[in-house]
PDB file of C-alpha atoms and ligand atoms in Angstrom:
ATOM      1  CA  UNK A  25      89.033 112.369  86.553  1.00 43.00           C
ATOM      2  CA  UNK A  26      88.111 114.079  89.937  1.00 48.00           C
ATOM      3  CA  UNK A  27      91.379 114.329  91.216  1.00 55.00           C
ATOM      4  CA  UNK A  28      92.987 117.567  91.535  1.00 87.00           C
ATOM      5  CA  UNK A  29      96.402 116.271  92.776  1.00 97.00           C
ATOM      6  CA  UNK A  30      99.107 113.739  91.382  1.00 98.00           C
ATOM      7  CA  UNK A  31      99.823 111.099  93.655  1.00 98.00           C
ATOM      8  CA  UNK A  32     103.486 110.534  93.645  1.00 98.00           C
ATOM      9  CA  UNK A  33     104.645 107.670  96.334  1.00 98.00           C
ATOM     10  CA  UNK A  34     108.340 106.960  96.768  1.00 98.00           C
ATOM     11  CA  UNK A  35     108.657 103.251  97.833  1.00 98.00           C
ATOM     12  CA  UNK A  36     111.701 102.854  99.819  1.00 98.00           C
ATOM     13  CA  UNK A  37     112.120  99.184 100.182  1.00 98.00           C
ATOM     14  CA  UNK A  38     114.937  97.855 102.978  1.00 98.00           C
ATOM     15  CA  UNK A  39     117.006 101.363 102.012  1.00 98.00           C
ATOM     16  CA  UNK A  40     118.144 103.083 103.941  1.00 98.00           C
ATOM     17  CA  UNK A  41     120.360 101.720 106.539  1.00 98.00           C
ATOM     18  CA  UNK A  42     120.496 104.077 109.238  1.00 98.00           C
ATOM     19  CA  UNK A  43     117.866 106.760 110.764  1.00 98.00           C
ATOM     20  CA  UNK A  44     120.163 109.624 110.004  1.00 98.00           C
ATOM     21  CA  UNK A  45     120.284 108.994 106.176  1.00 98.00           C
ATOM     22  CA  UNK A  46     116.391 108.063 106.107  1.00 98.00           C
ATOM     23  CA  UNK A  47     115.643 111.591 107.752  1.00 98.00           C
ATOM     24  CA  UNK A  48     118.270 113.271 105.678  1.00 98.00           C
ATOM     25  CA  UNK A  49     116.853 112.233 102.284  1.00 98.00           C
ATOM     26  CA  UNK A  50     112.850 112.887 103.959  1.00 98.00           C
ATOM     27  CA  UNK A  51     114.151 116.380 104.646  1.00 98.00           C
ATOM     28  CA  UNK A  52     114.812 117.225 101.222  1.00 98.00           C
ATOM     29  CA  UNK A  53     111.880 115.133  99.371  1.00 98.00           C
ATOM     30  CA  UNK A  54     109.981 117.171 101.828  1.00 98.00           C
ATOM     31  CA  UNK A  55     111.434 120.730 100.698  1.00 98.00           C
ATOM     32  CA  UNK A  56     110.395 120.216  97.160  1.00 98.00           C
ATOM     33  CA  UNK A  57     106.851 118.391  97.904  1.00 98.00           C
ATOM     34  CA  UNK A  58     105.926 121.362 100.334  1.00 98.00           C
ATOM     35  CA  UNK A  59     106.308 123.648  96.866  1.00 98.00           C
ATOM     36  CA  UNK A  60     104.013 121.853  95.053  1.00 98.00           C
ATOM     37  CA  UNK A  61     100.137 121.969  95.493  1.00 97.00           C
ATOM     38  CA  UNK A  62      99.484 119.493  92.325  1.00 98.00           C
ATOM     39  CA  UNK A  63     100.771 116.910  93.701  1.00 98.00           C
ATOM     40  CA  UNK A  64     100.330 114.989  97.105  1.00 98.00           C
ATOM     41  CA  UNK A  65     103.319 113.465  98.505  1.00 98.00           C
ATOM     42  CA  UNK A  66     104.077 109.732  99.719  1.00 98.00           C
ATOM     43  CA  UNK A  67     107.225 108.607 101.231  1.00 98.00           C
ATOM     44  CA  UNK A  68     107.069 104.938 102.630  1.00 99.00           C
ATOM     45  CA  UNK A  69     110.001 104.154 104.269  1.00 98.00           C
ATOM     46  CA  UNK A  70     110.862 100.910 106.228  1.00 98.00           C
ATOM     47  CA  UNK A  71     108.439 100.673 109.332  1.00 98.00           C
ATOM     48  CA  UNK A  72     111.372 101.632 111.723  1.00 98.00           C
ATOM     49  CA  UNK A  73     111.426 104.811 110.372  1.00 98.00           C
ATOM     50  CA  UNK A  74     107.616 105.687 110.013  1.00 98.00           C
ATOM     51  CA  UNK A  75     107.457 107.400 113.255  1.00 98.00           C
ATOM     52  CA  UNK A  76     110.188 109.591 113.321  1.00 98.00           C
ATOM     53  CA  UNK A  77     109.757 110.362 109.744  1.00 98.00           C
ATOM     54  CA  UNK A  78     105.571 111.186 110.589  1.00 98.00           C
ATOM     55  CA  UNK A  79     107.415 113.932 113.391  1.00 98.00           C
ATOM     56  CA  UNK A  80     109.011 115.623 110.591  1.00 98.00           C
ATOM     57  CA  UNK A  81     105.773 116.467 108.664  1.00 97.00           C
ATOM     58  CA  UNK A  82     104.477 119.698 108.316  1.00 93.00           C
ATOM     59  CA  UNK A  83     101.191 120.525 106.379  1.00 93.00           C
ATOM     60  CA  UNK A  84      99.691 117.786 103.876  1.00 94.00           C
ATOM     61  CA  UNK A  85     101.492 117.631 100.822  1.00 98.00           C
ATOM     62  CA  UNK A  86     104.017 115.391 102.146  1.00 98.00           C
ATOM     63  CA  UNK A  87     102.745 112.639 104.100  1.00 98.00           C
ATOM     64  CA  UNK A  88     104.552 109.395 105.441  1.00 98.00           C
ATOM     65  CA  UNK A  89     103.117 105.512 104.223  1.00 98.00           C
ATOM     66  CA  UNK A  90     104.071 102.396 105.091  1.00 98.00           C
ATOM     67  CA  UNK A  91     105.018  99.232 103.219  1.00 98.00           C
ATOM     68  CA  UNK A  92     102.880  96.525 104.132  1.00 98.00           C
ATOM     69  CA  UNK A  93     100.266  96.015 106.709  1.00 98.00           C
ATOM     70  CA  UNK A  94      98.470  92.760 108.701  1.00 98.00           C
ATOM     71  CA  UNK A  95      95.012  91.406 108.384  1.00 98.00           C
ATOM     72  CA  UNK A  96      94.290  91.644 112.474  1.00 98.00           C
ATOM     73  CA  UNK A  97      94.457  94.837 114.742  1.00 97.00           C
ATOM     74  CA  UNK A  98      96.575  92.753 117.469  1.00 97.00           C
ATOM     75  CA  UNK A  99      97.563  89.385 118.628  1.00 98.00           C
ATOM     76  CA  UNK A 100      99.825  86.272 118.638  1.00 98.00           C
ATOM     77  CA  UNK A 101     101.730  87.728 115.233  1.00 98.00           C
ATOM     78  CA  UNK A 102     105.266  87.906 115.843  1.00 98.00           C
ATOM     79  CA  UNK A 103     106.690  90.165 113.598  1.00 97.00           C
ATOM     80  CA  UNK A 104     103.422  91.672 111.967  1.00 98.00           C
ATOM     81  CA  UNK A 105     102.800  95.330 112.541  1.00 98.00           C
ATOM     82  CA  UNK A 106      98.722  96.010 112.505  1.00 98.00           C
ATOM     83  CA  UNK A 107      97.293  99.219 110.861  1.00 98.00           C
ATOM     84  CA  UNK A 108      96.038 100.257 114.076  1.00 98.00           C
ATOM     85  CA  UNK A 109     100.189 100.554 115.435  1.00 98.00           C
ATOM     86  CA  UNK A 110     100.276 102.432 112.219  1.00 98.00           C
ATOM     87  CA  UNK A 111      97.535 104.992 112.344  1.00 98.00           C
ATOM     88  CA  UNK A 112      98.506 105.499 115.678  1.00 98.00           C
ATOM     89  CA  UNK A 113     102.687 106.355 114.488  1.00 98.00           C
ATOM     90  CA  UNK A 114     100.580 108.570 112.011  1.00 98.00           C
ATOM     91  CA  UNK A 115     101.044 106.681 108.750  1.00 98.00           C
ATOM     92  CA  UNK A 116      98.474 108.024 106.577  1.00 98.00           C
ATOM     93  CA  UNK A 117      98.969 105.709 103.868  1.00 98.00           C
ATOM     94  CA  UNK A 118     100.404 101.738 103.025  1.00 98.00           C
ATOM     95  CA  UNK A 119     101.540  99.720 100.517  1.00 98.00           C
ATOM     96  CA  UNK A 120      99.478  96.468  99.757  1.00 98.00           C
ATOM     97  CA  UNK A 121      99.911  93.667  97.491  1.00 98.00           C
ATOM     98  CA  UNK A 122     103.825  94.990  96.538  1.00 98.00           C
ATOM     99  CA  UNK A 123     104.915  91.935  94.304  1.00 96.00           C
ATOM    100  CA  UNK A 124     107.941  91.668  96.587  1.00 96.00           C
ATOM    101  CA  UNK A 125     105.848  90.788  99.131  1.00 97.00           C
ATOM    102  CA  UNK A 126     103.821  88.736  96.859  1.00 97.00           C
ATOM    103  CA  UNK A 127     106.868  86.863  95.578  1.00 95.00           C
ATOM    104  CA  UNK A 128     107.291  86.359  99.216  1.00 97.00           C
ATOM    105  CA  UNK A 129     104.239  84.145  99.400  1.00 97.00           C
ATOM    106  CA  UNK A 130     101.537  86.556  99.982  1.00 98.00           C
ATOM    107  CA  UNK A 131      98.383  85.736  98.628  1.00 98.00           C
ATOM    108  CA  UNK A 132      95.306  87.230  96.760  1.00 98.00           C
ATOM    109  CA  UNK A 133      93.440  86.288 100.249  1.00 98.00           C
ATOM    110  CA  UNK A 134      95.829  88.000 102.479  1.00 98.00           C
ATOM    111  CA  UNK A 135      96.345  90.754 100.138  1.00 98.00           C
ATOM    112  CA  UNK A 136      92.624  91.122 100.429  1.00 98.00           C
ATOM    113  CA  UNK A 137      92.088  90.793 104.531  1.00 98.00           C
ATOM    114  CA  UNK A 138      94.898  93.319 104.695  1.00 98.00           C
ATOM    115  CA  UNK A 139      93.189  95.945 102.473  1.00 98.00           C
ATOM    116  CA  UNK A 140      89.821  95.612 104.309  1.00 98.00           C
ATOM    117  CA  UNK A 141      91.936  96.362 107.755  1.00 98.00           C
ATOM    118  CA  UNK A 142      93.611  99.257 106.273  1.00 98.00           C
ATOM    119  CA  UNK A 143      90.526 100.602 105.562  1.00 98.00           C
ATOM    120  CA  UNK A 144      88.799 100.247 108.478  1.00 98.00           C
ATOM    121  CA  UNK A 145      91.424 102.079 110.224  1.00 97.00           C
ATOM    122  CA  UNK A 146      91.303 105.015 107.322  1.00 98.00           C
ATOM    123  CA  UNK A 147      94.269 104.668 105.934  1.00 98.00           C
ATOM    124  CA  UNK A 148      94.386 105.025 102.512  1.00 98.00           C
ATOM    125  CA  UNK A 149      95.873 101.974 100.567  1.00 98.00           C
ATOM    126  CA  UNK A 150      97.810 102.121  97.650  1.00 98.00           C
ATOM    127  CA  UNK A 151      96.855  98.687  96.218  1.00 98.00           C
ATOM    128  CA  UNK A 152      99.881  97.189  93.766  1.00 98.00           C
ATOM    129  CA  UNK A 153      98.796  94.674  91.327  1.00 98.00           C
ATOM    130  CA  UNK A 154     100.621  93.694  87.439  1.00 96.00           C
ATOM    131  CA  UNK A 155     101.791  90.483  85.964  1.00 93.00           C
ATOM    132  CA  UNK A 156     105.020  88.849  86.062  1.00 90.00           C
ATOM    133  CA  UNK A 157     105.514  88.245  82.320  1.00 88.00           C
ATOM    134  CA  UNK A 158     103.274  89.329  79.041  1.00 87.00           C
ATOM    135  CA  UNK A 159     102.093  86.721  76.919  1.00 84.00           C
ATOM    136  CA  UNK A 160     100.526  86.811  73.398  1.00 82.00           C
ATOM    137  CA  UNK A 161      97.179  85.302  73.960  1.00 86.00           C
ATOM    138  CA  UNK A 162      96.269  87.770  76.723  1.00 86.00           C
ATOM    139  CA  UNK A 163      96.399  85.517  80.081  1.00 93.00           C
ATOM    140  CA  UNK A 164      98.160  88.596  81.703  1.00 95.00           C
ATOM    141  CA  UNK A 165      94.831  90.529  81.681  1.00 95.00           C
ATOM    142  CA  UNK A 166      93.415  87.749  83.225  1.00 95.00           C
ATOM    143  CA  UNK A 167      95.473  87.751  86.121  1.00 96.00           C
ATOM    144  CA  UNK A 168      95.736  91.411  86.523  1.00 97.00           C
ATOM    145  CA  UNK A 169      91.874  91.578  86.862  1.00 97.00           C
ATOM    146  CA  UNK A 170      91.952  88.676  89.122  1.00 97.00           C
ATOM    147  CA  UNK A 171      94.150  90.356  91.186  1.00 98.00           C
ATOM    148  CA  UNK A 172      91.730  93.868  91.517  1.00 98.00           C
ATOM    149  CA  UNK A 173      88.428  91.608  91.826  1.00 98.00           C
ATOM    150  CA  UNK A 174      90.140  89.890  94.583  1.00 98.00           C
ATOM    151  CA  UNK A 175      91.811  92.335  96.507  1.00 98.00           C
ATOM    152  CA  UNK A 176      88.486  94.402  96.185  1.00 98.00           C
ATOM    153  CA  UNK A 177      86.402  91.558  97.620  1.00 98.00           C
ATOM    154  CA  UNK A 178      83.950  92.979 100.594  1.00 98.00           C
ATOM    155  CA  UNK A 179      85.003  96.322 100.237  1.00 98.00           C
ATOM    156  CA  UNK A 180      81.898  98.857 100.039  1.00 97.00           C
ATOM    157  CA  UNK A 181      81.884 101.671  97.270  1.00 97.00           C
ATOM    158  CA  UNK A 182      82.482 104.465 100.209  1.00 96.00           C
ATOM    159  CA  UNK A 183      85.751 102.620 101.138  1.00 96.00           C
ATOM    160  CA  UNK A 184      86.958 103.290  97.770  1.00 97.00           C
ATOM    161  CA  UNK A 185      87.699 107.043  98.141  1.00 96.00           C
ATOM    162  CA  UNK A 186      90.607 106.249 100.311  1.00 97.00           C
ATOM    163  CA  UNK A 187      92.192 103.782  97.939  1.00 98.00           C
ATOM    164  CA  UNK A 188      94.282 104.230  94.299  1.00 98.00           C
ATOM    165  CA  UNK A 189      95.756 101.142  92.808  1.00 98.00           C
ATOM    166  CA  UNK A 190      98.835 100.870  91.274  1.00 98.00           C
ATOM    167  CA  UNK A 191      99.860  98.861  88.400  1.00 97.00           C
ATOM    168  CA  UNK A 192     103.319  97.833  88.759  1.00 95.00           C
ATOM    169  CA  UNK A 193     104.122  94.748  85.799  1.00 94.00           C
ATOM    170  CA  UNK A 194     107.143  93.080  87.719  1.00 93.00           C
ATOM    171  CA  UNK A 195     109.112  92.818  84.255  1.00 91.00           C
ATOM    172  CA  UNK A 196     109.889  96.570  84.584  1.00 91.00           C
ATOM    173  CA  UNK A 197     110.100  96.508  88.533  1.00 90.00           C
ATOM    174  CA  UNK A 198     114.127  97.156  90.252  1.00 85.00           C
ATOM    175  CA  UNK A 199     117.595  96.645  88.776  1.00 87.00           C
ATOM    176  CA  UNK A 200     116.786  93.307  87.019  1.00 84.00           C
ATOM    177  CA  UNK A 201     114.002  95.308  84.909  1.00 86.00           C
ATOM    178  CA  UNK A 202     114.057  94.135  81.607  1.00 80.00           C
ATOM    179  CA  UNK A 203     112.599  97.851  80.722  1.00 83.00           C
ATOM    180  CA  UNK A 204     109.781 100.108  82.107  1.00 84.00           C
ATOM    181  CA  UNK A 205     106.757  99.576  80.085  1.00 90.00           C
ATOM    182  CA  UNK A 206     105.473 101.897  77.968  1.00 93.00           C
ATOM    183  CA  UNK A 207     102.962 104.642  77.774  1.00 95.00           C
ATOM    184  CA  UNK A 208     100.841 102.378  75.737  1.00 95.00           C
ATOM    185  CA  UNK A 209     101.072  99.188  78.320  1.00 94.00           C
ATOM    186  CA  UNK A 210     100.294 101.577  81.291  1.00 96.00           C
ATOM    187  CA  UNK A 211      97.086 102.939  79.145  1.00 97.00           C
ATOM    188  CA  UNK A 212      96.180  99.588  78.167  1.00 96.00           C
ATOM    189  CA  UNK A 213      96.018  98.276  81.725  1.00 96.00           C
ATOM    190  CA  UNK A 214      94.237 101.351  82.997  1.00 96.00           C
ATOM    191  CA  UNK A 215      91.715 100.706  80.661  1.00 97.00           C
ATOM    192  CA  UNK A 216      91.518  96.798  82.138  1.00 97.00           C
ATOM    193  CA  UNK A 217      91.288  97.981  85.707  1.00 97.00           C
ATOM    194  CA  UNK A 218      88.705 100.683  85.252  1.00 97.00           C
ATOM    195  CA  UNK A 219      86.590  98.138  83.578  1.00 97.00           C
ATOM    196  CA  UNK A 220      87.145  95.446  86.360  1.00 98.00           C
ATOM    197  CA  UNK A 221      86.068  98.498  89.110  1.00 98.00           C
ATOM    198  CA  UNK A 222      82.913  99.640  86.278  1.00 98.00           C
ATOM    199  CA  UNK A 223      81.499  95.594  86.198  1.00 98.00           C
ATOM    200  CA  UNK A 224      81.898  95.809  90.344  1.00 98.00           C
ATOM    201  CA  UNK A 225      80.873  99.349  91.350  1.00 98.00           C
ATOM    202  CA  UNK A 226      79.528 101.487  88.914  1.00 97.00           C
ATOM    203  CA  UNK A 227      81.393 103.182  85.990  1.00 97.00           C
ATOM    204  CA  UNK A 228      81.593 106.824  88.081  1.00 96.00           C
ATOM    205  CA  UNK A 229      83.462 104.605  90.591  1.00 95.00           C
ATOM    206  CA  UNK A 230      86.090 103.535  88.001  1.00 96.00           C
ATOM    207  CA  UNK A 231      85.988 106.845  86.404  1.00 96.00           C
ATOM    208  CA  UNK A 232      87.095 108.135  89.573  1.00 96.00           C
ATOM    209  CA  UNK A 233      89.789 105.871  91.040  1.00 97.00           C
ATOM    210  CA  UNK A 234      93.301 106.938  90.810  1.00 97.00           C
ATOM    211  CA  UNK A 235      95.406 104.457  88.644  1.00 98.00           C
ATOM    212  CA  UNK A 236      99.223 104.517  89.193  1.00 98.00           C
ATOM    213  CA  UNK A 237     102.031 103.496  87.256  1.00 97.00           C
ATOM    214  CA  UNK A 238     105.298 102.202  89.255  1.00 96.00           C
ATOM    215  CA  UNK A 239     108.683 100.153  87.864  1.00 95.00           C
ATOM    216  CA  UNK A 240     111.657 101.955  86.288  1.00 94.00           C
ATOM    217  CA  UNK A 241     110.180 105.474  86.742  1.00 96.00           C
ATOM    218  CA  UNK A 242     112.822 108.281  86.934  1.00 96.00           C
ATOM    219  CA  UNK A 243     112.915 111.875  86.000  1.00 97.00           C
ATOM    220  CA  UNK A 244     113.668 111.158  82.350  1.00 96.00           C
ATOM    221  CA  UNK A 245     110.220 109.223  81.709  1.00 96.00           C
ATOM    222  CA  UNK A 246     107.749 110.309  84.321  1.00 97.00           C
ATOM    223  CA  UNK A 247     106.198 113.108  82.026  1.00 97.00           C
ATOM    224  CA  UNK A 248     105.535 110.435  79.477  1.00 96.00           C
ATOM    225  CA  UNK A 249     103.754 107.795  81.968  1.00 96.00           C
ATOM    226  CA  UNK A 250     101.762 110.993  83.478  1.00 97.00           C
ATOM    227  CA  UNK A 251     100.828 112.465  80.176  1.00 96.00           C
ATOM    228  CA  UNK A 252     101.221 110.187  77.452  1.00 96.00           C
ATOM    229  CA  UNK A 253     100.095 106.423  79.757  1.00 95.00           C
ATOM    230  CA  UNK A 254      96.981 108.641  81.360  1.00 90.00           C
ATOM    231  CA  UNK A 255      97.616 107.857  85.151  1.00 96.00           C
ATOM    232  CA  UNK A 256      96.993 109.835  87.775  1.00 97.00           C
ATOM    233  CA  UNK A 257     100.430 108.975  90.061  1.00 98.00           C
ATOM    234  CA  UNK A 258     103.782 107.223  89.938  1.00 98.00           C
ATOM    235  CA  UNK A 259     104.932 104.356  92.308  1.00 98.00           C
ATOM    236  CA  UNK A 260     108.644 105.254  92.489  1.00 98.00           C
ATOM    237  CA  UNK A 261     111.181 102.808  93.936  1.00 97.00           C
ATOM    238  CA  UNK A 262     114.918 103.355  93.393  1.00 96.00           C
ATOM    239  CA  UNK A 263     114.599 106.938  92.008  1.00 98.00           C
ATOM    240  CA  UNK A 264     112.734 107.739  95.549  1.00 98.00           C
ATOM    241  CA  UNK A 265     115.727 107.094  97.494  1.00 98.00           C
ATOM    242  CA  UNK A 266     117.807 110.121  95.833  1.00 98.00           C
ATOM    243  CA  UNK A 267     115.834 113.199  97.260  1.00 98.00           C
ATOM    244  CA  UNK A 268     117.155 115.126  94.053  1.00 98.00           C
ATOM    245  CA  UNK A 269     116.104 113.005  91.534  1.00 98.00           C
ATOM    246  CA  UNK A 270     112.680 112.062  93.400  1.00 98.00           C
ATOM    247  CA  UNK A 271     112.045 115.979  93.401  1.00 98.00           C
ATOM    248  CA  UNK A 272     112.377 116.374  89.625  1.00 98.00           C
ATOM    249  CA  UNK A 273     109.650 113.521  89.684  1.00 98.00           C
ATOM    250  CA  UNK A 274     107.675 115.412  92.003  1.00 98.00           C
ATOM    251  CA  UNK A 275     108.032 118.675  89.978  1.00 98.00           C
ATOM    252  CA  UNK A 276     107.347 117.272  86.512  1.00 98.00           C
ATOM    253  CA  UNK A 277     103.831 115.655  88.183  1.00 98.00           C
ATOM    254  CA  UNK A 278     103.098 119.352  89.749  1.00 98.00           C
ATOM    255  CA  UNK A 279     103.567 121.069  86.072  1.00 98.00           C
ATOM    256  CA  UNK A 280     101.336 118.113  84.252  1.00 97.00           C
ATOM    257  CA  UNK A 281      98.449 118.218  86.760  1.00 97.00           C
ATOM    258  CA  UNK A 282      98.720 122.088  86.685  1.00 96.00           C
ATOM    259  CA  UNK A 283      98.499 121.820  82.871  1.00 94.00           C
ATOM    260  CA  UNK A 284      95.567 119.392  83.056  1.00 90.00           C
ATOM    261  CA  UNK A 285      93.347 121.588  85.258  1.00 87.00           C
ATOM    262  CA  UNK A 286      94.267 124.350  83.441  1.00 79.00           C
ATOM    263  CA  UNK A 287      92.469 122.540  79.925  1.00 74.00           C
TER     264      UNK A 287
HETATM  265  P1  LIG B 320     111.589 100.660  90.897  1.00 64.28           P
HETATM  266  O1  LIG B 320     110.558  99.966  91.920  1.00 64.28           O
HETATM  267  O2  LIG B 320     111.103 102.056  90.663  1.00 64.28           O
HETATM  268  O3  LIG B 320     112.905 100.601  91.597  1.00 64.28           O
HETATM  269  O4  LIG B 320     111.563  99.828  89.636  1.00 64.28           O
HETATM  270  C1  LIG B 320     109.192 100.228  91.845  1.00 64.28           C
HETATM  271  C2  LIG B 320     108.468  99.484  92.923  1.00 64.28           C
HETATM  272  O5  LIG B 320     108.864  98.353  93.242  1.00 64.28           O
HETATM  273  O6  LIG B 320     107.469  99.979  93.495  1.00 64.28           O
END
């Protein structure tokens, strides 16, 4: 893998509910992420936030993302924000394809026209894609590589250096989580997804994308899903909201890519 750095992103959802908490919590995420030159830092807070929180940044190993994007740079959209309004409030990164946006009605097509828009502004996209249930005879792989071929559709090779997908199976995503998967599940889908990218781009391309894990992670099993389930980053909801507890994540990803180079 050519990455030197872990990719940790903290996805903050609708928390928190004022300014003053969200820049309280940023302050200390952004304490322990400065520290730590294994790992590159994501915090994506609601889009209210993004600006003030992009203010606070010093250096690169913290950096601020945002949750979801639209297709078009400006127009008629009430209620969109474009990824030109979010270059420009210095979000270097978003969220695309969450499956709580998905389960809001978003589709493979829109998940699609908003990765090609994010890209064309360079931001780098973190695209989310996993299954809502596994079943024995396999469909789930099915729809998981539907998902990358789709979302990938029109995007050149280049455009692929800014972009690391994350597979996030909603059975282990928030408080209703039946469990987080395992190292094995993570490994298996990695596996999938790098040989979706191989049959589209070339197998140095899939060699070379960074594969995320996100749903359930917390301090106690993010060594396992970095070590053990071969990813190269964590998608981190709840545990990203508790700048403690999301530094320990941060921590255990700087001492496993630090062992990794060190092989
Ligand atoms: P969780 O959320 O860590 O709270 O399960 C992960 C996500 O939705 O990205």
């Amino acid at each position: 893998m050519k990455e030197k750095k872990m990719l940790i992103a903290g996805n903050w959802k609708m928390y928190p509910g004022t300014l003053s908490e969200a820049k309280k919590t940023f302050e200390g995420i952004k304490r322990t992420a400065a520290k730590l030159p294994y790992v590159q830092t994501v915090v994506c807070p609601p889009s209210v936030y993004i600006r003030d929180l992009t203010r606070m940044v010093s250096g690169h190993r913290c950096a601020v993302g945002a949750q979801n994007t639209f297709w078009e740079k400006e127009g008629a959209f009430t209620g969109e924000i474009s990824p030109v309004q979010l270059a420009d409030a210095k979000a270097k990164y978003v969220i695309i394809g969450h499956s709580e946006r998905r389960a809001l009605g978003e589709t493979d097509e829109e998940v699609n026209g908003k990765v090609l828009a994010a890209l064309r502004q360079g931001l780098s996209v973190i695209l989310c894609v996993g299954e809502t249930e596994r079943d024995d005879d396999g469909t789930y792989t099915k729809f998981i590589a539907t998902q990358v071929e789709s979302a990938l559709s029109g995007v050149s090779k280049n455009a692929l250096s800014k972009l690391a997908i994350a597979y996030e199976p909603i059975w282990a995503i928030g408080k209703n989580a039946l469990r987080p998967a395992s190292a094995p599940d993570v490994v298996e889908v990695s596996i999938l997804i790098r040989k979706v990218l191989s049959d589209m781009y070339g197998n140095a391309v899939a060699m070379g994308m960074p594969v995320l894990y996100g749903g359930s992670v917390d301090d106690r099993n993010a060594r396992e899903f970095l070590e053990e389930g071969h990813v190269q980053g964590l998608l981190v909801g709840r545990a990203s909201l508790n700048a403690p507890l999301f530094g320990r994540i941060l921590e255990t990803a700087n001492e496993v890519m630090k062992s990794h180079i060190k092989k």
